[in-house]
Short mmCIF file of C-alpha atoms and ligand atoms in Angstrom, two decimals:
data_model
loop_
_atom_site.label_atom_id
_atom_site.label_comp_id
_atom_site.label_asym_id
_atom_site.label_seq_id
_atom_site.Cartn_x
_atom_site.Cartn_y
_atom_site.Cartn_z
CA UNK F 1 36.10 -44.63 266.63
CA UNK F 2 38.73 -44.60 264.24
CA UNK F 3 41.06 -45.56 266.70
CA UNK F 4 39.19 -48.24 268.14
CA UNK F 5 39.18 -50.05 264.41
CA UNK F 6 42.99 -49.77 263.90
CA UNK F 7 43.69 -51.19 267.49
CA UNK F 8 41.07 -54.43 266.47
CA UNK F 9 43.38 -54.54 262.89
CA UNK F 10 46.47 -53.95 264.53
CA UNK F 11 45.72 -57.34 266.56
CA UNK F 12 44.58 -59.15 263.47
CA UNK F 13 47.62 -58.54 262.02
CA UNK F 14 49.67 -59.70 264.98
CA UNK F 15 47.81 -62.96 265.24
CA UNK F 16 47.51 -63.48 261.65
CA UNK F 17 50.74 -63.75 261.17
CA UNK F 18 52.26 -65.16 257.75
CA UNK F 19 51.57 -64.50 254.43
CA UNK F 20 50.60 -66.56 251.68
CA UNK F 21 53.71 -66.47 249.77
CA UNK F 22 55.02 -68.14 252.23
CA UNK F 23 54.88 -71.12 250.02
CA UNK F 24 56.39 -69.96 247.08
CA UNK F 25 59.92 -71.24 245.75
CA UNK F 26 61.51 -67.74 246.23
CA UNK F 27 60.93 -67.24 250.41
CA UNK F 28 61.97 -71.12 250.92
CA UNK F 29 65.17 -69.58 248.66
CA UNK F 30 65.51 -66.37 250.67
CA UNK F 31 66.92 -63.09 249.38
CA UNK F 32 70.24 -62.26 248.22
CA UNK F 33 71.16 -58.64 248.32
CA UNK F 34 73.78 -58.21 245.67
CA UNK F 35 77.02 -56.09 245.45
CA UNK F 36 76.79 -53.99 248.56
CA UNK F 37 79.37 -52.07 250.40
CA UNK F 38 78.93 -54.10 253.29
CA UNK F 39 80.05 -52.77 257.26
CA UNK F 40 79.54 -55.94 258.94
CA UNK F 41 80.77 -54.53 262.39
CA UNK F 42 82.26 -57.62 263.22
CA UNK F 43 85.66 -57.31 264.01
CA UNK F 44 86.96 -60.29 261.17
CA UNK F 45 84.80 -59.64 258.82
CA UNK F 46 85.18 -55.88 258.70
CA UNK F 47 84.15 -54.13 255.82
CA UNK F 48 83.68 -55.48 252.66
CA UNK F 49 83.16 -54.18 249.02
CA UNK F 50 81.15 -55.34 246.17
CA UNK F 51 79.66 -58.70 248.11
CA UNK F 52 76.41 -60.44 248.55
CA UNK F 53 74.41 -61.08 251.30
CA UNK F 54 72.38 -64.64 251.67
CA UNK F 55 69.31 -64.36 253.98
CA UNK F 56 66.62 -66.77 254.40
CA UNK F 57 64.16 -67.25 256.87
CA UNK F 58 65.08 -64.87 259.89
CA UNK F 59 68.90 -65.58 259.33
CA UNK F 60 71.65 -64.06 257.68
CA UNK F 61 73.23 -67.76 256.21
CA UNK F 62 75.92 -66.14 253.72
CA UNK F 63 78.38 -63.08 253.15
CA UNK F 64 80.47 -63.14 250.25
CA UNK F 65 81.08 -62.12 246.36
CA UNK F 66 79.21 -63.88 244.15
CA UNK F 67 76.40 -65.82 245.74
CA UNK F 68 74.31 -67.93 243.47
CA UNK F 69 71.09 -69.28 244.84
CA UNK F 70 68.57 -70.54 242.77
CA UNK F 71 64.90 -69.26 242.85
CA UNK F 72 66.27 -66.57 245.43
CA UNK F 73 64.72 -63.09 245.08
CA UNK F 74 67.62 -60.83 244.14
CA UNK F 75 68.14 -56.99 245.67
CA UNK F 76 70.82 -54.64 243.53
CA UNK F 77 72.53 -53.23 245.98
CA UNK F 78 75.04 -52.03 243.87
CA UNK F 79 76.04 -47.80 244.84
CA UNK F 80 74.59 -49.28 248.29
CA UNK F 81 75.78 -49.10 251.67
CA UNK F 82 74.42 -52.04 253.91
CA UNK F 83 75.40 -51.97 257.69
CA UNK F 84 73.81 -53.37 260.97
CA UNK F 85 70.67 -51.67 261.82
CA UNK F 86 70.93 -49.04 264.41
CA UNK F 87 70.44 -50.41 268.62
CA UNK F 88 68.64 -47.28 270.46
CA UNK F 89 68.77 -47.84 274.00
CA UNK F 90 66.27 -45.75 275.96
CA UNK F 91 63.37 -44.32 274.12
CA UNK F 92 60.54 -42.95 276.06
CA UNK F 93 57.87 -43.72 273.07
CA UNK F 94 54.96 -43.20 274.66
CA UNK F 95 55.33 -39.18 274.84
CA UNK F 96 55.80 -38.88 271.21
CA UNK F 97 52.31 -37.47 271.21
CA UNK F 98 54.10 -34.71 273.09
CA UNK F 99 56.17 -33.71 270.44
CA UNK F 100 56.22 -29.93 270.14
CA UNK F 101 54.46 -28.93 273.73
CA UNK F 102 57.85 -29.08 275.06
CA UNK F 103 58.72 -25.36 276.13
CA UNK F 104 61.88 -23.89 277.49
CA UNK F 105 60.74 -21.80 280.36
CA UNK F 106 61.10 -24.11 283.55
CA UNK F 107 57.12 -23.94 283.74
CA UNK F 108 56.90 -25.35 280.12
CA UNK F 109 60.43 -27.74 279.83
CA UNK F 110 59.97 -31.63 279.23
CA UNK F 111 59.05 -32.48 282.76
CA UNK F 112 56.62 -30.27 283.66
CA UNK F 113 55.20 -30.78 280.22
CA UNK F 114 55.41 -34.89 280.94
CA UNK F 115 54.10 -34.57 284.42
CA UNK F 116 51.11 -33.00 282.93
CA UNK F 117 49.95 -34.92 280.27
CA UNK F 118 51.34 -38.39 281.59
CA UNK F 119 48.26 -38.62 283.74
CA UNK F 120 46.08 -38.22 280.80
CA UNK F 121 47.10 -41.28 278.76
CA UNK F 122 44.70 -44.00 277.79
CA UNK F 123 46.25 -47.30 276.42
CA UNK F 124 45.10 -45.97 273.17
CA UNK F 125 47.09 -43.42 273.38
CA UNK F 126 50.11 -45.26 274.50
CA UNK F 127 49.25 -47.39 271.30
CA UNK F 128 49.34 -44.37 268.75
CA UNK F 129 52.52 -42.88 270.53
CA UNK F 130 54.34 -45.88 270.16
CA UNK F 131 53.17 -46.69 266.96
CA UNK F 132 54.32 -42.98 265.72
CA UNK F 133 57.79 -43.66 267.39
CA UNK F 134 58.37 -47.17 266.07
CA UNK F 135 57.96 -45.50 262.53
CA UNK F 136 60.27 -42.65 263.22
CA UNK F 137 62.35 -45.43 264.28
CA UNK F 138 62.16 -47.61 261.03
CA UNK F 139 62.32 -44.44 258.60
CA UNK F 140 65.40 -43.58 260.24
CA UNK F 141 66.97 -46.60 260.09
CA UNK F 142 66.75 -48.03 263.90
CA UNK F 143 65.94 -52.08 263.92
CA UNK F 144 66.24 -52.84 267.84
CA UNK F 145 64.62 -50.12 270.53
CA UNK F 146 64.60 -49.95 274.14
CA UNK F 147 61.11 -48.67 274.73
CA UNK F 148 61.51 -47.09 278.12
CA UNK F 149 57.93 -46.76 279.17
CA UNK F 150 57.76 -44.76 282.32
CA UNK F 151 53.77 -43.85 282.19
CA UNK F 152 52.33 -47.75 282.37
CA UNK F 153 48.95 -46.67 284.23
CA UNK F 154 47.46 -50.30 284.02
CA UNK F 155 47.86 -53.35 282.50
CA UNK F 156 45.84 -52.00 279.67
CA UNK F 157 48.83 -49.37 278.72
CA UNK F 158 51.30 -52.15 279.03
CA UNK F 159 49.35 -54.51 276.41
CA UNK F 160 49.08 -51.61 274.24
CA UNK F 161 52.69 -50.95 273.95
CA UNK F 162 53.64 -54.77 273.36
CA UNK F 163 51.10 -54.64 270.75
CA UNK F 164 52.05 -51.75 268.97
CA UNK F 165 56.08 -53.51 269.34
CA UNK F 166 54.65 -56.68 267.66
CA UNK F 167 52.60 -55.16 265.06
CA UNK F 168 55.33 -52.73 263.38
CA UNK F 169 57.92 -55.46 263.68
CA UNK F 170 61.38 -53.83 265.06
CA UNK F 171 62.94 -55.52 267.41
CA UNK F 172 62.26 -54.67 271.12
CA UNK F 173 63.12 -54.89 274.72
CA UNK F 174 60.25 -52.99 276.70
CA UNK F 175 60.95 -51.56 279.81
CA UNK F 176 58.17 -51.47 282.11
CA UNK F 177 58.07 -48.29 284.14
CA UNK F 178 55.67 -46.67 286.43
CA UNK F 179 53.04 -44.51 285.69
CA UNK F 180 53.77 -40.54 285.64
CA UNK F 181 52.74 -39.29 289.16
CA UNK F 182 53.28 -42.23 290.79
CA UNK F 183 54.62 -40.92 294.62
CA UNK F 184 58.51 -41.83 295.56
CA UNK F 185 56.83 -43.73 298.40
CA UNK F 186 54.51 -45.86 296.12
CA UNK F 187 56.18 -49.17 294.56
CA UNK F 188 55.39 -49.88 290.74
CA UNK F 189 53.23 -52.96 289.39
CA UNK F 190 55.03 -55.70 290.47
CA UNK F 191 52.31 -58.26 289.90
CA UNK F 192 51.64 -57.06 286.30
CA UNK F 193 55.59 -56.74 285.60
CA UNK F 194 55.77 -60.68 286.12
CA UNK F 195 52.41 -61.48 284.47
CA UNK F 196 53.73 -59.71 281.66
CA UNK F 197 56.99 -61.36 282.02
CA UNK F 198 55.06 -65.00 281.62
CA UNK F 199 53.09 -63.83 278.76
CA UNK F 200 55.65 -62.38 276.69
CA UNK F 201 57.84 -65.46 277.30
CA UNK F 202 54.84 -67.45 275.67
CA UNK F 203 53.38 -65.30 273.39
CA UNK F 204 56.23 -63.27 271.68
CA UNK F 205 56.98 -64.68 268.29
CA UNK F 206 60.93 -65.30 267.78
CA UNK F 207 61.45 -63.22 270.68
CA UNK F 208 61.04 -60.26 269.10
CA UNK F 209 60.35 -58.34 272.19
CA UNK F 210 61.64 -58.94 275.51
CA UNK F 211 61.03 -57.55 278.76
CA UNK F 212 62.81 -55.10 280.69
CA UNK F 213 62.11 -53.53 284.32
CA UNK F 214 62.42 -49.51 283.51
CA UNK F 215 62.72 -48.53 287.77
CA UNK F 216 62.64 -44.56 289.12
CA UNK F 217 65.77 -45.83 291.15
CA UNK F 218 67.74 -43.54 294.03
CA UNK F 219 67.37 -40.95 292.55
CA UNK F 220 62.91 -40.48 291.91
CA UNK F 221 61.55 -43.17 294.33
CA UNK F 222 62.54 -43.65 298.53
CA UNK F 223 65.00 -46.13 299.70
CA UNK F 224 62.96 -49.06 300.54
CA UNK F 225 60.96 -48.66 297.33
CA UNK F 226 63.75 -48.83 295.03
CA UNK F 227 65.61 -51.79 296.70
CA UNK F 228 62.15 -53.63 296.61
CA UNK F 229 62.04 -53.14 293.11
CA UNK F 230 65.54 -53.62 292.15
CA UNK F 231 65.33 -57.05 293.73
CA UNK F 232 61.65 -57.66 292.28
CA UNK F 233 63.45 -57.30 288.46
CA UNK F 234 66.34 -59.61 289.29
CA UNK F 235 64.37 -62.16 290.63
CA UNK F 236 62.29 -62.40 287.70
CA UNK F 237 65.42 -62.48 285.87
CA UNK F 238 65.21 -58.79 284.17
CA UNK F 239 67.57 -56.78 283.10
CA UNK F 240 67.28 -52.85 284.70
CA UNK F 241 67.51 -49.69 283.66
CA UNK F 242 67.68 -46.37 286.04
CA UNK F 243 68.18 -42.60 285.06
CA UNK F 244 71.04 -40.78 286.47
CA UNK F 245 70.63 -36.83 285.64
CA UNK F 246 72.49 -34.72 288.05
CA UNK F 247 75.21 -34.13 290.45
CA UNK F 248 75.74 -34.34 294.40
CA UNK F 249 75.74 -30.94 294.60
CA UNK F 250 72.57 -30.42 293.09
CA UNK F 251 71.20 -33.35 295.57
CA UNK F 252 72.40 -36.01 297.31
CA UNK F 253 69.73 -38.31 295.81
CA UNK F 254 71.63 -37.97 292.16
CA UNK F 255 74.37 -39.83 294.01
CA UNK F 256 72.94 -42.78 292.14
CA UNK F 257 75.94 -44.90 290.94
CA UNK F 258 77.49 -44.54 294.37
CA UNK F 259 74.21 -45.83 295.72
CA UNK F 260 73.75 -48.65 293.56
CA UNK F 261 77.01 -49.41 294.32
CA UNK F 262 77.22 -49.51 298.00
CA UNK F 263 73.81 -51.40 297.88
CA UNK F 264 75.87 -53.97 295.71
CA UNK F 265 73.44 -53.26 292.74
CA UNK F 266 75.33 -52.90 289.81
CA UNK F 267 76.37 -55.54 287.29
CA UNK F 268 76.11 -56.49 283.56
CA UNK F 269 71.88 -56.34 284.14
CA UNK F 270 71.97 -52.90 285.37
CA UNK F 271 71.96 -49.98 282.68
CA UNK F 272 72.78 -46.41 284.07
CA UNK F 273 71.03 -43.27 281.84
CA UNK F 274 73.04 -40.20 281.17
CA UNK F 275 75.31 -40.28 283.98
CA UNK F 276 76.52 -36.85 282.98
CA UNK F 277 77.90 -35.91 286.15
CA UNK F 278 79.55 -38.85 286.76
CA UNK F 279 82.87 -39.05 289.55
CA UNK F 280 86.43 -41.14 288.53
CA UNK F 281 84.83 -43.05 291.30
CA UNK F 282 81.20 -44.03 289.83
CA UNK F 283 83.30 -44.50 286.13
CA UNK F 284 85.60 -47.29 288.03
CA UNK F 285 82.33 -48.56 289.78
CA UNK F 286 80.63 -48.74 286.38
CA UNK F 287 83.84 -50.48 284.96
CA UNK F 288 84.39 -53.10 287.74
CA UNK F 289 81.07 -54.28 288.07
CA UNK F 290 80.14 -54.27 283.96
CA UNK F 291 76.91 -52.40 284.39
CA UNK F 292 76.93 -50.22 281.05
CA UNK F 293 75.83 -46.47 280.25
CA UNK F 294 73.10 -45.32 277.80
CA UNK F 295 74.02 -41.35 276.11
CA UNK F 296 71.22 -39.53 274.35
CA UNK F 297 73.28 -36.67 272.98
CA UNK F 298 70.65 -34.54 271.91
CA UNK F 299 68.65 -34.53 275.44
CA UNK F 300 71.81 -34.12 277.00
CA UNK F 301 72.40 -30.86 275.47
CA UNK F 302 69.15 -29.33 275.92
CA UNK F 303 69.37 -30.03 279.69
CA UNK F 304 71.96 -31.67 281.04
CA UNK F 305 75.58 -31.25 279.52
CA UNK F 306 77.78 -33.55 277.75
CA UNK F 307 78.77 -37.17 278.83
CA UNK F 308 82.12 -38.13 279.93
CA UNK F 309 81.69 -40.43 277.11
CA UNK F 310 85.75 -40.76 276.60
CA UNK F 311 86.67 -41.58 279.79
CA UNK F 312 83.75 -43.99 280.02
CA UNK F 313 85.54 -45.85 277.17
CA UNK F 314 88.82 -45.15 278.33
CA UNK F 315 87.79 -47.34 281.54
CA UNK F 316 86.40 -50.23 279.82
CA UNK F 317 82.04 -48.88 280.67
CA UNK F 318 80.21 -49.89 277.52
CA UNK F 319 78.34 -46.98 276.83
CA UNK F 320 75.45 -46.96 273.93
CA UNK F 321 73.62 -44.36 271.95
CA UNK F 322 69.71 -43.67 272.88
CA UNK F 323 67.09 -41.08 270.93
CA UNK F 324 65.52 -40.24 274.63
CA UNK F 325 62.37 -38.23 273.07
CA UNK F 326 60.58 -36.63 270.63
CA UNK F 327 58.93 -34.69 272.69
CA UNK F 328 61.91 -31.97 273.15
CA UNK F 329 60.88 -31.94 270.21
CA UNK F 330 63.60 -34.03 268.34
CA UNK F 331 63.64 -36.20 265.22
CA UNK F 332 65.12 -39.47 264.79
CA UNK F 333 67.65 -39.19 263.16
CA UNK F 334 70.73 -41.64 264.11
CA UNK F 335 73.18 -40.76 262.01
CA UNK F 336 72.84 -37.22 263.02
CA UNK F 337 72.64 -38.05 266.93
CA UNK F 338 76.19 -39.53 266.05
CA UNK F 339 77.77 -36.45 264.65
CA UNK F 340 76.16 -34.46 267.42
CA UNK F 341 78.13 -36.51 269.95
CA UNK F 342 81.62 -36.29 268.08
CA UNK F 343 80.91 -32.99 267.99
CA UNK F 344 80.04 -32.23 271.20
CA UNK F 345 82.76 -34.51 273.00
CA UNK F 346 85.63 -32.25 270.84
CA UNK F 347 83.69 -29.35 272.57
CA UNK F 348 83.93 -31.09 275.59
CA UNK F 349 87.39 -32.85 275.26
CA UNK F 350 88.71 -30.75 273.05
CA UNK F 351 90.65 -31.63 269.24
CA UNK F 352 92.20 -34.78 270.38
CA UNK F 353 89.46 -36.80 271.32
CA UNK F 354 88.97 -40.34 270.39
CA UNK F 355 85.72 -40.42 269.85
CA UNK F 356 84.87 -40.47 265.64
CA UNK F 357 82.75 -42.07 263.42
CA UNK F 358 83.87 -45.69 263.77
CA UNK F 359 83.37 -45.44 267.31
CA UNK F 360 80.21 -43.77 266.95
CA UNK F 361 78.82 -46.32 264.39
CA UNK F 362 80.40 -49.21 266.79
CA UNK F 363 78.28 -47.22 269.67
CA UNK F 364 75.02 -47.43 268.19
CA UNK F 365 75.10 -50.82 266.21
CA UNK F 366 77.10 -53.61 268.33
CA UNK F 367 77.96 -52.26 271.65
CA UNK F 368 73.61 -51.57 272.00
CA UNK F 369 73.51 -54.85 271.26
CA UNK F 370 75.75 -56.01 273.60
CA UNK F 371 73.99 -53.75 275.97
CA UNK F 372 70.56 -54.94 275.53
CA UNK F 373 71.74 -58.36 275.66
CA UNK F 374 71.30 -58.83 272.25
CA UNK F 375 74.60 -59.51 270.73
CA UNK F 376 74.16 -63.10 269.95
CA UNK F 377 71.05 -61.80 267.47
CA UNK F 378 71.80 -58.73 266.29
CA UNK F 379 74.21 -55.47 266.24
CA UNK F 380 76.52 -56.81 263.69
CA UNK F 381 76.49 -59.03 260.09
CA UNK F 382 77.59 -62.02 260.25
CA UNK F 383 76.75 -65.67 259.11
CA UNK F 384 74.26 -67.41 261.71
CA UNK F 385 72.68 -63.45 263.50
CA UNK F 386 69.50 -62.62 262.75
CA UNK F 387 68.93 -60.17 259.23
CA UNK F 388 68.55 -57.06 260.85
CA UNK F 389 70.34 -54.34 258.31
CA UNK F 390 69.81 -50.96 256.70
CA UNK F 391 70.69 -50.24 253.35
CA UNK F 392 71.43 -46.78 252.46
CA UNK F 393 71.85 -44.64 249.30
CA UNK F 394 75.22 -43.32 248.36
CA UNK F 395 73.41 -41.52 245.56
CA UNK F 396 72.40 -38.19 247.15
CA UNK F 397 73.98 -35.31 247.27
CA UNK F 398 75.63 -35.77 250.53
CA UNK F 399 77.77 -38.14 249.15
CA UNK F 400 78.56 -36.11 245.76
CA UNK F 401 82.52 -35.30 246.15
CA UNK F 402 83.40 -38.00 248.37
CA UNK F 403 86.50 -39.11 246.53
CA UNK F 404 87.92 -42.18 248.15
CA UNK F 405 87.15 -40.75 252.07
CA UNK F 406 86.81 -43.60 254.39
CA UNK F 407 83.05 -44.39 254.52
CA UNK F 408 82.34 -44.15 258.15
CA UNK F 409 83.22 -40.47 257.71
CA UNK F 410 80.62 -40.02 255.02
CA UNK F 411 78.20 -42.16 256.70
CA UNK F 412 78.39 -38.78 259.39
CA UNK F 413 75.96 -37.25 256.70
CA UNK F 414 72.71 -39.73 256.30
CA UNK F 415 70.24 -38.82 256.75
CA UNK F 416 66.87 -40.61 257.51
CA UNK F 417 65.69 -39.95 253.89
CA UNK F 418 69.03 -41.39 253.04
CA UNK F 419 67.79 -45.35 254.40
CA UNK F 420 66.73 -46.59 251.72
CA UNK F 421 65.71 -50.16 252.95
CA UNK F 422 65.14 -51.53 256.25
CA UNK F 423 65.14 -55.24 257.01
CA UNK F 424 63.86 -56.56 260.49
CA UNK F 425 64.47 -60.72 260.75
CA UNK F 426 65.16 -61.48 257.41
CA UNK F 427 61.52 -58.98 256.59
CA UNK F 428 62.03 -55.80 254.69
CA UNK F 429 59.69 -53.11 256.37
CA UNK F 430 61.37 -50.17 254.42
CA UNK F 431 62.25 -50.94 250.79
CA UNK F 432 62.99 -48.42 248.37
CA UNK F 433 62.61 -45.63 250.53
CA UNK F 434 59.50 -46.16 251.55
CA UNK F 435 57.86 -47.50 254.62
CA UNK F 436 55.98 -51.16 253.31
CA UNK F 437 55.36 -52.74 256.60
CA UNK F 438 52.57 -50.33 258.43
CA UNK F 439 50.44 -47.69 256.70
CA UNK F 440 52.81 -44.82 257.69
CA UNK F 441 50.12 -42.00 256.73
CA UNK F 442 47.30 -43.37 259.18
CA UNK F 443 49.45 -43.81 262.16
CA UNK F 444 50.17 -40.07 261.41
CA UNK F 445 46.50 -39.61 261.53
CA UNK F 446 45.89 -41.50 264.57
CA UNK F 447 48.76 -40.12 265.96
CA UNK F 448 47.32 -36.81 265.83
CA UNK F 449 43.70 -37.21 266.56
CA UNK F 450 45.22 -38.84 269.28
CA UNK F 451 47.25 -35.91 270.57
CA UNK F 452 44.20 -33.38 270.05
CA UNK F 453 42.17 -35.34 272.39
CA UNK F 454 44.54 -35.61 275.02
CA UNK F 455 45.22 -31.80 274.63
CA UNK F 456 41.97 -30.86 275.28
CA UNK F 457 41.33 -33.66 278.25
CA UNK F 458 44.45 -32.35 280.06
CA UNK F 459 43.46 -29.06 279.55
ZN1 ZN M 501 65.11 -40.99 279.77
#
C-alpha cells in the first residue's frame, strides 16, 4: 500500500513540475557560487582558484573571479572544491534490491543470485530499486547515469524506471534491456523499445533522459537474434551497449569484439562492457572504428580481472568509468572506484603506469560524457553546458596535511560523505550535505519493504 501511494506522488511530482518561486527576482537572477576551487575539465579553462560560478536557468552562463549579479542567490564556496559531476556508464539499478544476497560460492555469486530474483520483479520494484540507486548515485556525487536495465519484463517495468529517472532528477540515458530469463533464441521488445523511444522524445523535460538499447549481444543471445536487434537500435537511431566478460578460451561466444567487428558493427554508437580479455586485435578494432569501452573496477575484481585500461588509452579507445552493481554488494562511491583502478592497473602494469588521478577524474567526468553522447551538455564546466557540478568539502580530515599537493591527488580520498552539494541543471538536489531533492529516508523504507517481499515471493 505504501508503495502504491509513493508511485501516485512520485508522478505528481513529475508532472507538477515547477515551483512557485519560480517567480521570484532571485531564480530569474540565478545562483552564483562564490570563491571555489574550480576543476572545470575543460582543457582551456583548466583549473581555477578562488572564482565564481554564474548559473541561471539550466546553464552555466559565467566562470570567473568576482561575479556581481544583482538579486542572485549567493553560495560560499570558499575551502570548496567544485568539479563536473561524475558520468557512470553502466549501472544495472534495478538489482539494487539485491544488495547483500550476492554470495561467493558459484551457487550463490551475482548471476545465479540475478537469475533468480530477476524473474520476480514487479515494476514496483524496478521503481524502488532505481529510486535507491539514483540516491546512492546523488549522495555520492554522480549527476549523469547509464541505467543499464537488463530485467524490463513489460512495458510496465520500463515506465517505472523512466519515472523513477524523472522524479529524482539526475541526468539519464536508459538502456532498455531484456528481461532476466529471456532464452538466447528469443528477441527483446522491439515494439515497446520504439514506443518508448517516441514517448521519451515527447515527454522528457530538457532531455533529461534519453534512450539507449542495452542488447545481450554475441556473447548471451544466438546469431540471428543479436543482428536483428543490433540493427533494430540503429534504425531507431540508438546508441548500444553490449557486455564483453570473457576470453576465447573460455568460449568462442566471448569473441565479441571480433564479432561485432566482422559483422561491421562497431562505431562511435556501440559501447563495449569490460572487455577484460581483450586481443591487440579487438583494442585496434575498438580504436579504428571509435566504438568506446565502459570499466567497472570494482566488478572487475570480484570476477573478472583487471582491464587493459592503458593500452586502451594508449590506442586512442575512449574508455569510461561505470559502478556496475550494488548488488556484489558495493557502494557508490566514485572517488573510491577511481583509486581502486590506479591501483589495480600498477598491479596490473606495474610502477610506471600512466594511469593517475587526472586521468582517472578525466575518465569519469568528460570522457563519460563524451561516451554517452553527452559532451555538448555536460562532463565538463564551461560557459554555455548545462550546471551539472559537485561541490565537495576540503574540510575533513582527509584533507588535514595536504600542504600544497596537487588537488587531483587529494581528490583520491572523497569520499561520498565528502560531496557536500550536488547540482543537476542548474537544481541543487544535495546541498549542505544533505540530500534536498527526494525524501532519502522513505526510499530506504520502500526500498526495503520492497526487497522483503520479493525475498519471500522468490523463495
Ligand atoms: Zn554489467
Amino acid at each position: 500500500m505504501k508503495r502504491r501511494q509513493l508511485l501516485a506522488g512520485a508522478s505528481a511530482v513529475v508532472l507538477g513540475g515547477g515551483h512557485a518561486a519560480a517567480q521570484s527576482a532571485a531564480v530569474i537572477a540565478g545562483t552564483v557560487i562564490r570563491d571555489a576551487y574550480v576543476i572545470t575539465m575543460d582543457p582551456e579553462l583548466g583549473d581555477l582558484k578562488g572564482v565564481d560560478i554564474h548559473v541561471r536557468g539550466t546553464n552555466i552562463i559565467a566562470i570567473g573571479p568576482d561575479i556581481q549579479v544583482p538579486d542572485a542567490e549567493v553560495v560560499d564556496a570558499a575551502g570548496m572544491i567544485v568539479m563536473p559531476g561524475i558520468v557512470d556508464t553502466h549501472w544495472h539499478m534495478w538489482n539494487s534490491l539485491l544488495r547483500g544476497l550476492v554470495g561467493s560460492t558459484p551457487q550463490t555469486g551475482y548471476f545465479p543470485t540475478i537469475r533468480k530474483y530477476g524473474p520476480h520483479y514487479t515494476p514496483l520494484d524496478t521503481y524502488a530499486a532505481t529510486r535507491l540507486a539514483l540516491a546512492e548515485a546523488l549522495r555520492g556525487g554522480v549527476t549523469t547515469v547509464h541505467n543499464w536495465a537488463h530485467n524490463i519484463r513489460g512495458p510496465g517495468h520500463a515506465e517505472a524506471s523512466i519515472r523513477a529517472h524523472e522524479g529524482v532528477g539526475l541526468r539519464a540515458r536508459f538502456g532498455y534491456g531484456s528481461a532476466q530469463g529471456l532464452p538466447p533464441d528469443k528477441v527483446q521488445d522491439l515494439d515497446d523499445m520504439a514506443r518508448l523511444r517516441g514517448a521519451l522524445m515527447i515527454a522528457s523535460r530538457n532531455n533529461r533522459v534519453t534512450l539507449g538499447a542495452a542488447l545481450r549481444g554475441p556473447q548471451m543471445s544466438a546469431t540471428e537474434v543479436w543482428r536483428r536487434e543490433f540493427e533494430a537500435a540503429k534504425k531507431l537511431g540508438l546508441p548500444i551497449s553490449v557486455h564483453a566478460t570473457g576470453n576465447a578460451e573460455m568460449s568462442e561466444k566471448f569473441k565479441v569484439i571480433e564479432t561485432l567487428d566482422k559483422a561491421g558493427m562497431l562505431g562511435p554508437d556501440v559501447q563495449i562492457i569490460h572487455a577484460v580479455h581483450a586481443t591487440p586485435q579487438d583494442i585496434e578494432a575498438l580504436a579504428r572504428s571509435r566504438a568506446h569501452v565502459s570499466v567497472s573496477p570494482n566488478a572487475e575484481a570480484a570476477s573478472m580481472g583487471v582491464p587493459p585500461v592503458n593500452a586502451f588509452r594508449k590506442a586512442g579507445v575512449l574508455t569510461t568509468l561505470s559502478i556496475d552493481n550494488t548488488a556484489l554488494p558495493a557502494s557508490v562511491d566514485p572517488f573510491g572506484l577511481m583509486r581502486e583502478l590506479i591501483n589495480l592497473l600498477r598491479a596490473r602494469d606495474g610502477l610506471a603506469s600512466p594511469f593517475g588521478p587526472r586521468q582517472a577524474l578525466e575518465m569519469a567526468t568528460i570522457d563519460g560524457a563524451r561516451a554517452l553522447g553527452l559532451d555538448g551538455v555536460t562532463g565538463s564546466l564551461k560557459p554555455g553546458k548545462h550546471a551539472d557540478l559537485i561541490m565537495i568539502s576540503t574540510e575533513e580530515l582527509d584533507f588535514a596535511m595536504s600542504g600544497n599537493a596537487p588537488v587531483e591527488r587529494l581528490l583520491m580520498a572523497v569520499q561520498p560523505t565528502h560531496v557536500d552539494s550536488v547540482m543537476v541543471d542548474g537544481r541543487f538536489l544535495k546541498r549542505k550535505g544533505r540530500i534536498v531533492a527526494i525524501d532519502a529516508a522513505e526510499i530506504i523504507n520502500i526500498a526495503h519493504d520492497a526487497a522483503e517481499e520479493l525475498v519471500r515471493r522468490a523463495g
